[in-house]
């Protein structure tokens, strides 16, 4: 339970947002050349970090735009927010 | 040798003011080396140690727990036990556990208060009806007791449910597994701890794992807050913290850890003598022997290790509870808490070997691990002792995420595990 400062709308309750999970997982450039192991890695394996984690969030009950969030998953404190395509700020 | 618990020992100790009970398990310092170490002293970990010692004769083993035993999800769940899963692999796994539950108190000489009061799952729309009927048929083909109840039969079985057709999510029927029920969660941890301790297992509390030492592809031991302990085999049963342990050996697991909440009401006289679950509106409720309503809410949508959970999740559950059970409208909720559950993409657990020799994981139980505690321990012990999965957990290897052979219980078991 926390507030998220949407880069487009400002500070709103977390319940307005949907979590899109771990950020910066790139879709493979050559999907046809991937082995089963590499597919499993891309599709299913996650860092699931306890601590500072980079995540995607969507303001699903607001502007419906995606953005990135840096959050400490051990205490839900937010350490940074940046738009899609931007380089993550240093934490 | 431990004194047996019986009516006579109860009388005897009553006369001395209950001050002379033998301690249920020792509090040993870690030895330098063990044949196997179980990481995580919850129900699953303690059960694993118990069966390793009992069935596989591995007596020089330890359970390390960073807090106190049963202080994690074992003491935080809503204690529901059932085996009415859709797929054959799941049915085999969960019914194996249910069969052990049926004799567990006798086996452990510890009353786990297993109560086969039945679990009813409600259907609120046409798709629910189809899904639940299909699951009932699948259960029966697998030898698991399951019946379909129409709305009147639901009302007869649990009269306090509002079966009016005019509510937002009317009750169109439900399934019932009569062999299902509840157990006393703390007693499960304590009973297994006592049983394992008697067989020589060292249960080491307040001992957090800080690192895993390996030589190439072989396990050499664990670094803990109580020093280095040598071992060749490690069984990790760390629930929500499985990914944290896995990261120590650079393994990524297909898990996301999320807070799952539950709450209990003030105690009242017996009002609901079964367990009622509703996946569509996400509310499930039973009544503890103390008289409290035990209510399970959902998980948060985001990864968190905070053991808190969001208010809107609880609010959503209570709204559903109030519509289904108007009689509860003036009940006060006493406590609310969260546990960190490790959720797999297919909502099925992982009981597996890894690419590292001597390292095993039992994780991914997500929102529904308690029911499987005895079976999970038994099968994980088999996997560790033989370095091969038992046929009942062969389908639950980590490799299923590579082969694509998932055991998708999301639709079948839905959110309320």
Tab-separated table of C-alpha atoms in Angstrom:
chain	number	residue	atom	x	y	z
A	1	UNK	CA	0.000	0.000	0.000
A	2	UNK	CA	1.743	3.112	-1.231
A	3	UNK	CA	1.474	6.140	-3.486
A	4	UNK	CA	2.907	6.250	-7.002
A	5	UNK	CA	3.883	9.471	-8.697
A	6	UNK	CA	2.685	8.828	-12.251
A	7	UNK	CA	4.956	10.777	-14.627
A	8	UNK	CA	1.859	11.909	-16.541
A	9	UNK	CA	-0.800	12.433	-13.839
A	10	UNK	CA	1.025	12.990	-10.556
A	11	UNK	CA	0.699	11.221	-7.234
A	12	UNK	CA	-2.074	8.620	-6.981
A	13	UNK	CA	-2.919	5.605	-4.863
A	14	UNK	CA	-1.243	2.360	-5.881
A	15	UNK	CA	-4.658	0.722	-6.377
A	16	UNK	CA	-5.085	2.842	-9.541
A	17	UNK	CA	-2.074	1.094	-11.084
A	18	UNK	CA	-1.270	-2.385	-12.400
A	19	UNK	CA	2.114	-3.941	-11.962
A	20	UNK	CA	3.729	-5.217	-15.148
A	21	UNK	CA	6.530	-7.033	-13.354
A	22	UNK	CA	10.258	-6.895	-13.928
A	23	UNK	CA	11.416	-4.169	-16.326
A	24	UNK	CA	14.016	-4.243	-19.112
A	25	UNK	CA	13.322	-7.794	-20.273
A	26	UNK	CA	13.882	-7.427	-23.994
A	27	UNK	CA	12.072	-9.587	-26.472
A	28	UNK	CA	14.703	-11.637	-28.319
A	29	UNK	CA	15.689	-10.089	-31.648
A	30	UNK	CA	15.815	-13.448	-33.428
A	31	UNK	CA	13.048	-15.564	-31.833
A	32	UNK	CA	13.434	-18.349	-34.375
A	33	UNK	CA	17.035	-18.958	-33.323
A	34	UNK	CA	16.281	-19.350	-29.621
A	35	UNK	CA	16.800	-22.652	-27.825
A	36	UNK	CA	14.164	-23.985	-25.415
A	37	UNK	CA	16.367	-22.924	-22.494
A	38	UNK	CA	16.595	-19.391	-23.807
A	39	UNK	CA	12.818	-19.241	-24.331
A	40	UNK	CA	12.230	-20.457	-20.760
A	41	UNK	CA	14.617	-17.799	-19.531
A	42	UNK	CA	12.840	-15.043	-21.452
A	43	UNK	CA	9.284	-16.158	-20.704
A	44	UNK	CA	9.389	-17.429	-17.155
A	45	UNK	CA	12.593	-16.817	-15.198
A	46	UNK	CA	12.566	-13.694	-13.052
A	47	UNK	CA	15.009	-12.033	-10.674
A	48	UNK	CA	12.262	-11.510	-8.077
A	49	UNK	CA	14.610	-9.319	-6.062
A	50	UNK	CA	14.271	-8.585	-2.369
A	51	UNK	CA	15.556	-5.029	-2.395
A	52	UNK	CA	15.890	-2.496	-5.196
A	53	UNK	CA	13.994	-3.726	-8.236
A	54	UNK	CA	13.283	-2.120	-11.627
A	55	UNK	CA	9.656	-2.613	-12.647
A	56	UNK	CA	7.062	-1.710	-15.258
A	57	UNK	CA	3.793	-0.212	-14.100
A	58	UNK	CA	0.665	0.865	-15.935
A	59	UNK	CA	-1.689	3.592	-14.752
A	60	UNK	CA	-4.627	1.349	-15.660
A	61	UNK	CA	-7.319	3.372	-13.897
A	62	UNK	CA	-5.868	6.718	-15.027
A	63	UNK	CA	-3.994	7.732	-18.154
A	64	UNK	CA	-3.354	4.047	-19.049
A	65	UNK	CA	0.264	4.812	-19.920
A	66	UNK	CA	3.198	2.555	-19.092
A	67	UNK	CA	6.270	3.751	-17.200
A	68	UNK	CA	9.137	2.381	-15.129
A	69	UNK	CA	9.527	2.409	-11.381
A	70	UNK	CA	12.458	1.724	-9.066
A	71	UNK	CA	11.164	0.226	-5.849
A	72	UNK	CA	12.620	-1.420	-2.774
A	73	UNK	CA	10.511	-4.586	-2.530
A	74	UNK	CA	11.502	-5.161	1.103
A	75	UNK	CA	9.660	-2.032	2.282
A	76	UNK	CA	7.773	-0.785	-0.843
A	77	UNK	CA	9.693	2.516	-0.833
A	78	UNK	CA	9.963	4.080	-4.294
A	79	UNK	CA	13.395	5.319	-5.374
A	80	UNK	CA	12.710	6.660	-8.837
A	81	UNK	CA	10.271	6.867	-11.725
A	82	UNK	CA	11.129	7.233	-15.410
A	83	UNK	CA	9.298	7.017	-18.702
A	84	UNK	CA	9.475	4.109	-21.121
A	85	UNK	CA	12.530	4.288	-23.315
A	86	UNK	CA	14.445	6.526	-20.915
A	87	UNK	CA	17.656	5.400	-19.255
A	88	UNK	CA	17.091	4.407	-15.614
A	89	UNK	CA	18.383	6.990	-13.136
A	90	UNK	CA	21.161	6.002	-10.715
A	91	UNK	CA	19.934	4.830	-7.308
B	1	UNK	CA	13.213	-40.854	23.946
B	2	UNK	CA	10.308	-38.514	24.161
B	3	UNK	CA	7.379	-39.068	26.467
B	4	UNK	CA	4.281	-40.043	24.549
B	5	UNK	CA	1.417	-37.581	24.663
B	6	UNK	CA	-1.760	-39.231	25.924
B	7	UNK	CA	-4.720	-38.643	28.181
B	8	UNK	CA	-2.597	-40.036	31.035
B	9	UNK	CA	0.303	-37.643	30.452
B	10	UNK	CA	-2.253	-34.838	30.348
B	11	UNK	CA	-3.658	-35.868	33.758
B	12	UNK	CA	-0.212	-36.336	35.225
B	13	UNK	CA	0.965	-32.907	34.123
B	14	UNK	CA	-2.275	-31.273	35.182
B	15	UNK	CA	-1.537	-32.341	38.754
B	16	UNK	CA	1.849	-30.621	38.669
B	17	UNK	CA	0.446	-27.417	37.201
B	18	UNK	CA	1.716	-28.153	33.684
B	19	UNK	CA	5.217	-27.127	34.716
B	20	UNK	CA	6.974	-30.407	34.029
B	21	UNK	CA	6.248	-31.006	30.364
B	22	UNK	CA	9.318	-32.211	28.508
B	23	UNK	CA	10.511	-29.777	25.861
B	24	UNK	CA	9.175	-30.748	22.457
B	25	UNK	CA	12.464	-30.300	20.614
B	26	UNK	CA	16.068	-29.454	21.488
B	27	UNK	CA	17.771	-26.169	20.680
B	28	UNK	CA	21.149	-27.396	19.404
B	29	UNK	CA	24.130	-25.489	18.081
B	30	UNK	CA	24.982	-26.487	14.507
B	31	UNK	CA	27.466	-29.318	14.026
B	32	UNK	CA	30.388	-28.827	11.641
B	33	UNK	CA	28.936	-31.116	9.021
B	34	UNK	CA	25.622	-32.705	8.048
B	35	UNK	CA	24.636	-35.222	5.367
B	36	UNK	CA	21.873	-32.829	4.295
B	37	UNK	CA	20.593	-29.432	5.336
B	38	UNK	CA	17.051	-28.196	4.855
B	39	UNK	CA	16.823	-24.424	4.480
B	40	UNK	CA	13.545	-23.203	5.923
B	41	UNK	CA	11.811	-24.373	9.094
B	42	UNK	CA	8.212	-24.088	7.995
B	43	UNK	CA	5.826	-27.010	7.734
B	44	UNK	CA	7.222	-28.211	4.401
B	45	UNK	CA	10.845	-28.018	5.565
B	46	UNK	CA	10.199	-29.767	8.873
B	47	UNK	CA	8.121	-32.439	7.124
B	48	UNK	CA	10.955	-32.961	4.639
B	49	UNK	CA	13.433	-33.468	7.486
B	50	UNK	CA	11.033	-35.796	9.282
B	51	UNK	CA	10.552	-38.055	6.257
B	52	UNK	CA	14.266	-37.966	5.366
B	53	UNK	CA	15.015	-39.297	8.831
B	54	UNK	CA	12.072	-41.665	9.062
B	55	UNK	CA	11.769	-43.170	5.597
B	56	UNK	CA	15.266	-42.699	4.200
B	57	UNK	CA	17.230	-43.185	7.403
B	58	UNK	CA	19.176	-39.933	7.036
B	59	UNK	CA	19.666	-39.002	10.680
B	60	UNK	CA	22.627	-36.629	10.454
B	61	UNK	CA	20.622	-33.748	9.037
B	62	UNK	CA	19.594	-30.255	10.087
B	63	UNK	CA	16.870	-27.718	9.448
B	64	UNK	CA	18.060	-24.106	9.497
B	65	UNK	CA	15.492	-21.369	10.003
B	66	UNK	CA	16.186	-17.653	10.009
B	67	UNK	CA	13.379	-16.864	12.445
B	68	UNK	CA	11.477	-19.347	14.532
B	69	UNK	CA	9.873	-22.512	13.216
B	70	UNK	CA	6.425	-22.077	11.750
B	71	UNK	CA	6.778	-18.294	11.965
B	72	UNK	CA	6.410	-17.758	8.240
B	73	UNK	CA	3.583	-18.833	5.986
B	74	UNK	CA	2.884	-21.977	8.045
B	75	UNK	CA	1.519	-19.754	10.794
B	76	UNK	CA	-0.089	-17.262	8.408
B	77	UNK	CA	-2.358	-19.292	6.158
B	78	UNK	CA	-6.061	-20.054	6.375
B	79	UNK	CA	-5.438	-23.793	7.029
B	80	UNK	CA	-7.585	-25.139	4.200
B	81	UNK	CA	-6.861	-28.674	3.038
B	82	UNK	CA	-8.348	-30.163	-0.133
B	83	UNK	CA	-7.256	-32.151	-3.159
B	84	UNK	CA	-9.897	-31.364	-5.790
B	85	UNK	CA	-7.463	-30.162	-8.454
B	86	UNK	CA	-8.164	-30.483	-12.163
B	87	UNK	CA	-5.097	-32.067	-13.722
B	88	UNK	CA	-3.942	-35.637	-13.109
B	89	UNK	CA	-0.505	-34.582	-11.876
B	90	UNK	CA	-1.989	-32.163	-9.332
B	91	UNK	CA	-4.651	-34.610	-8.236
B	92	UNK	CA	-1.940	-37.200	-7.551
B	93	UNK	CA	0.175	-34.718	-5.620
B	94	UNK	CA	-2.522	-33.155	-3.450
B	95	UNK	CA	-4.431	-36.355	-2.776
B	96	UNK	CA	-1.189	-38.007	-1.678
B	97	UNK	CA	-0.965	-35.243	0.923
B	98	UNK	CA	-4.621	-35.574	1.921
B	99	UNK	CA	-4.170	-39.299	2.543
B	100	UNK	CA	-1.233	-38.596	4.864
B	101	UNK	CA	-3.261	-35.908	6.672
B	102	UNK	CA	-5.872	-38.531	7.500
B	103	UNK	CA	-3.439	-40.442	9.731
B	104	UNK	CA	-1.046	-37.661	10.671
B	105	UNK	CA	-2.077	-37.004	14.267
B	106	UNK	CA	-1.640	-40.683	15.107
B	107	UNK	CA	1.648	-40.953	13.255
B	108	UNK	CA	3.173	-37.900	14.947
B	109	UNK	CA	1.529	-38.502	18.326
B	110	UNK	CA	0.591	-34.852	18.040
B	111	UNK	CA	-2.948	-33.596	17.550
B	112	UNK	CA	-2.880	-31.530	14.360
B	113	UNK	CA	-6.646	-31.086	14.727
B	114	UNK	CA	-7.317	-32.291	11.204
B	115	UNK	CA	-11.024	-31.789	10.656
B	116	UNK	CA	-12.700	-33.174	7.538
B	117	UNK	CA	-15.509	-30.644	7.567
B	118	UNK	CA	-15.714	-30.399	3.790
B	119	UNK	CA	-14.730	-27.649	1.376
B	120	UNK	CA	-17.360	-26.134	-0.886
B	121	UNK	CA	-16.453	-24.069	-3.964
B	122	UNK	CA	-19.186	-21.777	-5.265
B	123	UNK	CA	-20.082	-20.987	-8.865
B	124	UNK	CA	-21.431	-17.528	-9.688
B	125	UNK	CA	-21.757	-17.513	-13.467
B	126	UNK	CA	-22.253	-19.930	-16.332
B	127	UNK	CA	-18.523	-20.322	-16.938
B	128	UNK	CA	-17.974	-21.128	-13.255
B	129	UNK	CA	-20.674	-23.791	-13.479
B	130	UNK	CA	-19.048	-25.375	-16.533
B	131	UNK	CA	-15.542	-25.210	-15.039
B	132	UNK	CA	-16.541	-26.598	-11.678
B	133	UNK	CA	-18.607	-29.415	-13.195
B	134	UNK	CA	-15.705	-30.319	-15.421
B	135	UNK	CA	-13.419	-30.346	-12.399
B	136	UNK	CA	-15.844	-32.553	-10.492
B	137	UNK	CA	-15.770	-35.107	-13.308
B	138	UNK	CA	-11.971	-34.944	-13.517
B	139	UNK	CA	-11.719	-35.439	-9.747
B	140	UNK	CA	-13.941	-38.485	-9.808
B	141	UNK	CA	-11.963	-40.037	-12.645
B	142	UNK	CA	-8.913	-39.631	-10.411
B	143	UNK	CA	-10.642	-41.269	-7.461
B	144	UNK	CA	-11.093	-38.008	-5.562
B	145	UNK	CA	-14.457	-37.470	-3.922
B	146	UNK	CA	-16.352	-34.556	-5.420
B	147	UNK	CA	-20.002	-33.739	-5.918
B	148	UNK	CA	-21.885	-30.985	-7.679
B	149	UNK	CA	-24.515	-29.182	-5.610
B	150	UNK	CA	-27.292	-27.044	-7.043
B	151	UNK	CA	-28.283	-23.772	-5.373
B	152	UNK	CA	-30.797	-25.396	-3.011
B	153	UNK	CA	-28.281	-28.025	-1.973
B	154	UNK	CA	-25.686	-25.304	-1.327
B	155	UNK	CA	-28.191	-23.517	0.900
B	156	UNK	CA	-28.971	-26.747	2.721
B	157	UNK	CA	-25.305	-27.521	3.284
B	158	UNK	CA	-24.462	-24.023	4.498
B	159	UNK	CA	-27.666	-22.165	5.443
B	160	UNK	CA	-26.063	-18.759	6.124
B	161	UNK	CA	-25.140	-18.229	2.475
B	162	UNK	CA	-27.285	-15.691	0.686
B	163	UNK	CA	-28.624	-17.628	-2.299
B	164	UNK	CA	-30.984	-14.928	-3.504
B	165	UNK	CA	-30.969	-14.604	-7.321
B	166	UNK	CA	-30.950	-10.829	-6.913
B	167	UNK	CA	-27.425	-10.347	-5.607
B	168	UNK	CA	-24.613	-9.099	-7.850
B	169	UNK	CA	-22.977	-12.536	-8.100
B	170	UNK	CA	-25.767	-15.053	-7.425
B	171	UNK	CA	-24.863	-18.563	-6.278
B	172	UNK	CA	-25.607	-20.915	-9.173
B	173	UNK	CA	-24.299	-24.016	-7.430
B	174	UNK	CA	-21.080	-25.383	-6.098
B	175	UNK	CA	-18.801	-28.360	-5.665
B	176	UNK	CA	-18.175	-30.173	-2.433
B	177	UNK	CA	-15.253	-32.309	-1.357
B	178	UNK	CA	-16.283	-33.935	1.901
B	179	UNK	CA	-12.845	-35.343	2.730
B	180	UNK	CA	-11.392	-31.837	2.616
B	181	UNK	CA	-11.259	-29.559	5.637
B	182	UNK	CA	-8.833	-27.749	7.914
B	183	UNK	CA	-6.042	-28.438	10.404
B	184	UNK	CA	-4.310	-26.486	13.136
B	185	UNK	CA	-1.384	-24.881	11.299
B	186	UNK	CA	0.957	-24.299	14.256
B	187	UNK	CA	0.444	-27.852	15.450
B	188	UNK	CA	1.606	-29.140	12.069
B	189	UNK	CA	4.939	-27.322	12.402
B	190	UNK	CA	5.315	-28.283	16.053
B	191	UNK	CA	4.313	-31.904	15.475
B	192	UNK	CA	6.782	-32.366	12.629
B	193	UNK	CA	9.492	-30.544	14.607
B	194	UNK	CA	8.968	-32.830	17.582
B	195	UNK	CA	8.909	-35.916	15.364
B	196	UNK	CA	12.029	-34.892	13.442
B	197	UNK	CA	13.880	-33.945	16.617
B	198	UNK	CA	13.155	-37.350	18.115
B	199	UNK	CA	14.731	-38.973	15.059
B	200	UNK	CA	17.905	-36.942	15.632
B	201	UNK	CA	17.319	-33.991	13.294
B	202	UNK	CA	18.915	-30.747	14.528
B	203	UNK	CA	16.440	-27.862	14.290
B	204	UNK	CA	18.490	-24.678	14.331
B	205	UNK	CA	16.460	-21.512	14.733
B	206	UNK	CA	17.615	-17.901	14.349
B	207	UNK	CA	20.106	-19.093	11.778
B	208	UNK	CA	19.899	-17.232	8.482
B	209	UNK	CA	21.575	-18.523	5.333
B	210	UNK	CA	23.929	-15.875	3.939
B	211	UNK	CA	25.565	-17.797	1.123
B	212	UNK	CA	25.996	-21.172	-0.521
B	213	UNK	CA	29.512	-22.472	-1.071
B	214	UNK	CA	30.128	-24.680	-4.049
B	215	UNK	CA	33.070	-26.137	-5.841
B	216	UNK	CA	32.326	-26.140	-9.551
B	217	UNK	CA	29.062	-27.973	-9.839
B	218	UNK	CA	29.053	-29.457	-6.341
B	219	UNK	CA	27.650	-28.159	-3.077
B	220	UNK	CA	30.155	-27.757	-0.230
B	221	UNK	CA	28.116	-26.051	2.461
B	222	UNK	CA	26.254	-22.982	3.626
B	223	UNK	CA	27.367	-19.730	5.207
B	224	UNK	CA	25.002	-18.797	7.993
B	225	UNK	CA	24.725	-16.261	10.791
B	226	UNK	CA	25.940	-19.101	13.035
B	227	UNK	CA	28.985	-19.806	10.885
B	228	UNK	CA	29.866	-22.155	8.035
B	229	UNK	CA	28.195	-25.575	7.964
B	230	UNK	CA	29.542	-28.265	5.661
B	231	UNK	CA	27.162	-30.420	3.642
B	232	UNK	CA	26.821	-32.072	0.258
B	233	UNK	CA	23.055	-31.763	-0.050
B	234	UNK	CA	20.841	-28.734	0.434
B	235	UNK	CA	17.066	-28.763	0.194
B	236	UNK	CA	15.689	-25.248	-0.081
B	237	UNK	CA	12.125	-24.828	1.193
B	238	UNK	CA	12.092	-21.071	1.640
B	239	UNK	CA	8.671	-20.159	0.176
B	240	UNK	CA	8.599	-16.430	-0.627
B	241	UNK	CA	12.370	-16.170	-0.186
B	242	UNK	CA	13.249	-18.998	-2.613
B	243	UNK	CA	14.483	-16.554	-5.257
B	244	UNK	CA	16.731	-14.895	-2.669
B	245	UNK	CA	18.428	-18.228	-1.888
B	246	UNK	CA	18.560	-19.138	-5.603
B	247	UNK	CA	20.342	-15.876	-6.404
B	248	UNK	CA	23.205	-17.030	-4.136
B	249	UNK	CA	24.076	-19.611	-6.768
B	250	UNK	CA	23.066	-17.444	-9.748
B	251	UNK	CA	19.900	-19.402	-10.470
B	252	UNK	CA	16.754	-17.576	-11.526
B	253	UNK	CA	13.436	-19.239	-10.737
B	254	UNK	CA	10.065	-18.694	-12.445
B	255	UNK	CA	8.673	-17.109	-9.298
B	256	UNK	CA	7.231	-13.821	-8.164
B	257	UNK	CA	6.874	-13.180	-4.438
B	258	UNK	CA	3.753	-11.344	-3.412
B	259	UNK	CA	1.941	-10.529	-0.184
B	260	UNK	CA	-1.131	-12.665	0.466
B	261	UNK	CA	-3.446	-11.481	3.193
B	262	UNK	CA	-5.770	-13.127	5.658
B	263	UNK	CA	-7.798	-11.883	8.566
B	264	UNK	CA	-9.766	-13.184	11.522
B	265	UNK	CA	-12.842	-11.830	13.250
B	266	UNK	CA	-13.761	-11.677	16.890
B	267	UNK	CA	-14.729	-15.147	18.197
B	268	UNK	CA	-18.408	-16.072	18.016
B	269	UNK	CA	-20.514	-19.186	18.601
B	270	UNK	CA	-20.432	-21.902	15.888
B	271	UNK	CA	-22.059	-20.502	12.770
B	272	UNK	CA	-20.266	-22.121	9.839
B	273	UNK	CA	-19.208	-25.761	10.120
B	274	UNK	CA	-17.479	-26.100	6.774
B	275	UNK	CA	-15.137	-24.183	4.486
B	276	UNK	CA	-16.702	-22.122	1.703
B	277	UNK	CA	-14.582	-20.752	-1.104
B	278	UNK	CA	-15.593	-18.563	-3.957
B	279	UNK	CA	-13.123	-17.950	-6.716
B	280	UNK	CA	-15.148	-15.504	-8.774
B	281	UNK	CA	-15.693	-12.981	-6.004
B	282	UNK	CA	-12.541	-14.044	-4.201
B	283	UNK	CA	-13.744	-14.721	-0.717
B	284	UNK	CA	-13.266	-17.753	1.414
B	285	UNK	CA	-14.272	-18.326	4.955
B	286	UNK	CA	-14.228	-20.953	7.686
B	287	UNK	CA	-14.500	-20.846	11.455
B	288	UNK	CA	-11.657	-21.781	13.772
B	289	UNK	CA	-12.144	-23.922	16.864
B	290	UNK	CA	-11.764	-20.738	18.907
B	291	UNK	CA	-14.790	-19.326	17.083
B	292	UNK	CA	-13.040	-16.762	14.900
B	293	UNK	CA	-14.027	-16.458	11.278
B	294	UNK	CA	-10.903	-17.135	9.222
B	295	UNK	CA	-11.056	-15.167	5.994
B	296	UNK	CA	-8.648	-15.380	3.104
B	297	UNK	CA	-8.082	-12.392	0.851
B	298	UNK	CA	-6.091	-12.170	-2.360
B	299	UNK	CA	-2.540	-11.348	-3.333
B	300	UNK	CA	-1.289	-7.945	-4.302
B	301	UNK	CA	-0.500	-7.580	-7.971
B	302	UNK	CA	3.100	-6.500	-7.381
B	303	UNK	CA	6.249	-8.161	-6.034
B	304	UNK	CA	6.832	-7.336	-2.395
B	305	UNK	CA	8.527	-8.887	0.616
B	306	UNK	CA	6.894	-6.490	3.068
B	307	UNK	CA	4.441	-8.961	4.720
B	308	UNK	CA	1.802	-6.209	4.746
B	309	UNK	CA	-0.441	-6.131	1.714
B	310	UNK	CA	-2.777	-3.459	0.436
B	311	UNK	CA	-5.967	-2.254	2.022
B	312	UNK	CA	-7.999	-2.394	-1.191
B	313	UNK	CA	-7.419	-6.158	-1.430
B	314	UNK	CA	-8.919	-6.733	2.009
B	315	UNK	CA	-11.746	-4.333	1.246
B	316	UNK	CA	-12.615	-6.234	-1.942
B	317	UNK	CA	-12.746	-9.534	-0.080
B	318	UNK	CA	-14.889	-8.178	2.726
B	319	UNK	CA	-17.357	-6.691	0.253
B	320	UNK	CA	-17.813	-10.137	-1.250
B	321	UNK	CA	-18.080	-11.769	2.173
B	322	UNK	CA	-20.813	-9.338	3.191
B	323	UNK	CA	-22.855	-9.932	0.080
B	324	UNK	CA	-22.642	-13.696	0.442
B	325	UNK	CA	-23.110	-13.698	4.238
B	326	UNK	CA	-25.233	-10.708	5.289
B	327	UNK	CA	-25.285	-12.223	8.803
B	328	UNK	CA	-21.643	-11.122	9.238
B	329	UNK	CA	-22.359	-7.453	8.589
B	330	UNK	CA	-21.695	-6.317	12.154
B	331	UNK	CA	-18.788	-8.645	12.955
B	332	UNK	CA	-15.554	-6.951	13.934
B	333	UNK	CA	-12.297	-8.044	12.404
B	334	UNK	CA	-9.597	-8.538	15.017
B	335	UNK	CA	-6.391	-9.124	13.124
B	336	UNK	CA	-5.078	-8.885	9.593
B	337	UNK	CA	-1.695	-10.014	8.312
B	338	UNK	CA	0.246	-10.869	5.185
B	339	UNK	CA	2.545	-13.672	4.175
B	340	UNK	CA	4.943	-13.665	1.231
B	341	UNK	CA	3.958	-16.321	-1.279
B	342	UNK	CA	6.048	-17.525	-4.216
B	343	UNK	CA	3.807	-17.725	-7.242
B	344	UNK	CA	4.595	-19.818	-10.305
B	345	UNK	CA	3.294	-18.858	-13.769
B	346	UNK	CA	1.207	-22.051	-13.872
B	347	UNK	CA	0.084	-21.914	-10.200
B	348	UNK	CA	1.694	-25.279	-9.540
B	349	UNK	CA	4.638	-25.994	-7.262
B	350	UNK	CA	8.220	-26.894	-8.118
B	351	UNK	CA	9.792	-29.905	-6.378
B	352	UNK	CA	12.999	-30.385	-8.231
B	353	UNK	CA	16.665	-31.152	-8.671
B	354	UNK	CA	18.783	-28.393	-10.179
B	355	UNK	CA	21.769	-28.238	-12.499
B	356	UNK	CA	23.946	-28.033	-9.400
B	357	UNK	CA	24.684	-31.418	-7.859
B	358	UNK	CA	23.194	-31.691	-4.377
B	359	UNK	CA	20.968	-28.632	-4.609
B	360	UNK	CA	17.207	-29.142	-4.525
B	361	UNK	CA	14.297	-26.731	-4.488
B	362	UNK	CA	10.781	-27.130	-3.160
B	363	UNK	CA	8.992	-23.887	-3.920
B	364	UNK	CA	6.283	-22.185	-5.978
B	365	UNK	CA	3.449	-23.321	-3.719
B	366	UNK	CA	2.062	-19.832	-4.069
B	367	UNK	CA	-1.180	-19.231	-2.272
B	368	UNK	CA	-1.949	-22.871	-1.476
B	369	UNK	CA	0.958	-24.719	0.080
B	370	UNK	CA	-0.398	-25.560	3.513
B	371	UNK	CA	-2.723	-28.301	2.281
B	372	UNK	CA	0.204	-30.140	0.721
B	373	UNK	CA	2.566	-30.002	3.712
B	374	UNK	CA	2.811	-33.745	4.475
B	375	UNK	CA	2.881	-34.823	0.816
B	376	UNK	CA	5.357	-32.140	-0.141
B	377	UNK	CA	7.702	-33.161	2.672
B	378	UNK	CA	7.410	-36.833	1.778
B	379	UNK	CA	8.073	-36.317	-1.936
B	380	UNK	CA	10.851	-33.761	-1.427
B	381	UNK	CA	12.572	-36.140	1.014
B	382	UNK	CA	12.344	-38.859	-1.635
B	383	UNK	CA	13.806	-36.511	-4.246
B	384	UNK	CA	16.730	-35.523	-2.003
B	385	UNK	CA	17.484	-39.016	-0.722
B	386	UNK	CA	17.400	-40.702	-4.140
B	387	UNK	CA	18.572	-37.766	-6.227
B	388	UNK	CA	15.545	-38.546	-8.397
B	389	UNK	CA	11.954	-37.323	-8.175
B	390	UNK	CA	9.197	-39.641	-6.990
B	391	UNK	CA	6.708	-40.440	-9.750
B	392	UNK	CA	4.169	-38.163	-8.057
B	393	UNK	CA	6.403	-35.098	-8.310
B	394	UNK	CA	8.150	-35.881	-11.601
B	395	UNK	CA	5.773	-33.506	-13.415
B	396	UNK	CA	6.703	-30.686	-11.039
B	397	UNK	CA	10.345	-30.277	-12.031
B	398	UNK	CA	11.928	-26.973	-12.937
B	399	UNK	CA	12.442	-28.393	-16.396
B	400	UNK	CA	8.724	-28.110	-17.212
B	401	UNK	CA	9.320	-24.424	-17.951
B	402	UNK	CA	11.809	-25.440	-20.648
B	403	UNK	CA	9.803	-28.329	-22.101
B	404	UNK	CA	6.555	-26.352	-21.951
B	405	UNK	CA	4.807	-29.163	-20.101
B	406	UNK	CA	3.139	-26.830	-17.601
B	407	UNK	CA	0.582	-27.979	-15.029
B	408	UNK	CA	-1.781	-25.079	-15.456
B	409	UNK	CA	-3.993	-24.907	-12.395
B	410	UNK	CA	-4.760	-21.194	-12.728
B	411	UNK	CA	-8.130	-21.654	-14.338
B	412	UNK	CA	-8.880	-24.830	-12.457
B	413	UNK	CA	-7.935	-23.861	-8.957
B	414	UNK	CA	-8.342	-20.156	-9.670
B	415	UNK	CA	-7.119	-17.537	-7.258
B	416	UNK	CA	-8.321	-19.123	-4.089
B	417	UNK	CA	-6.034	-22.063	-3.601
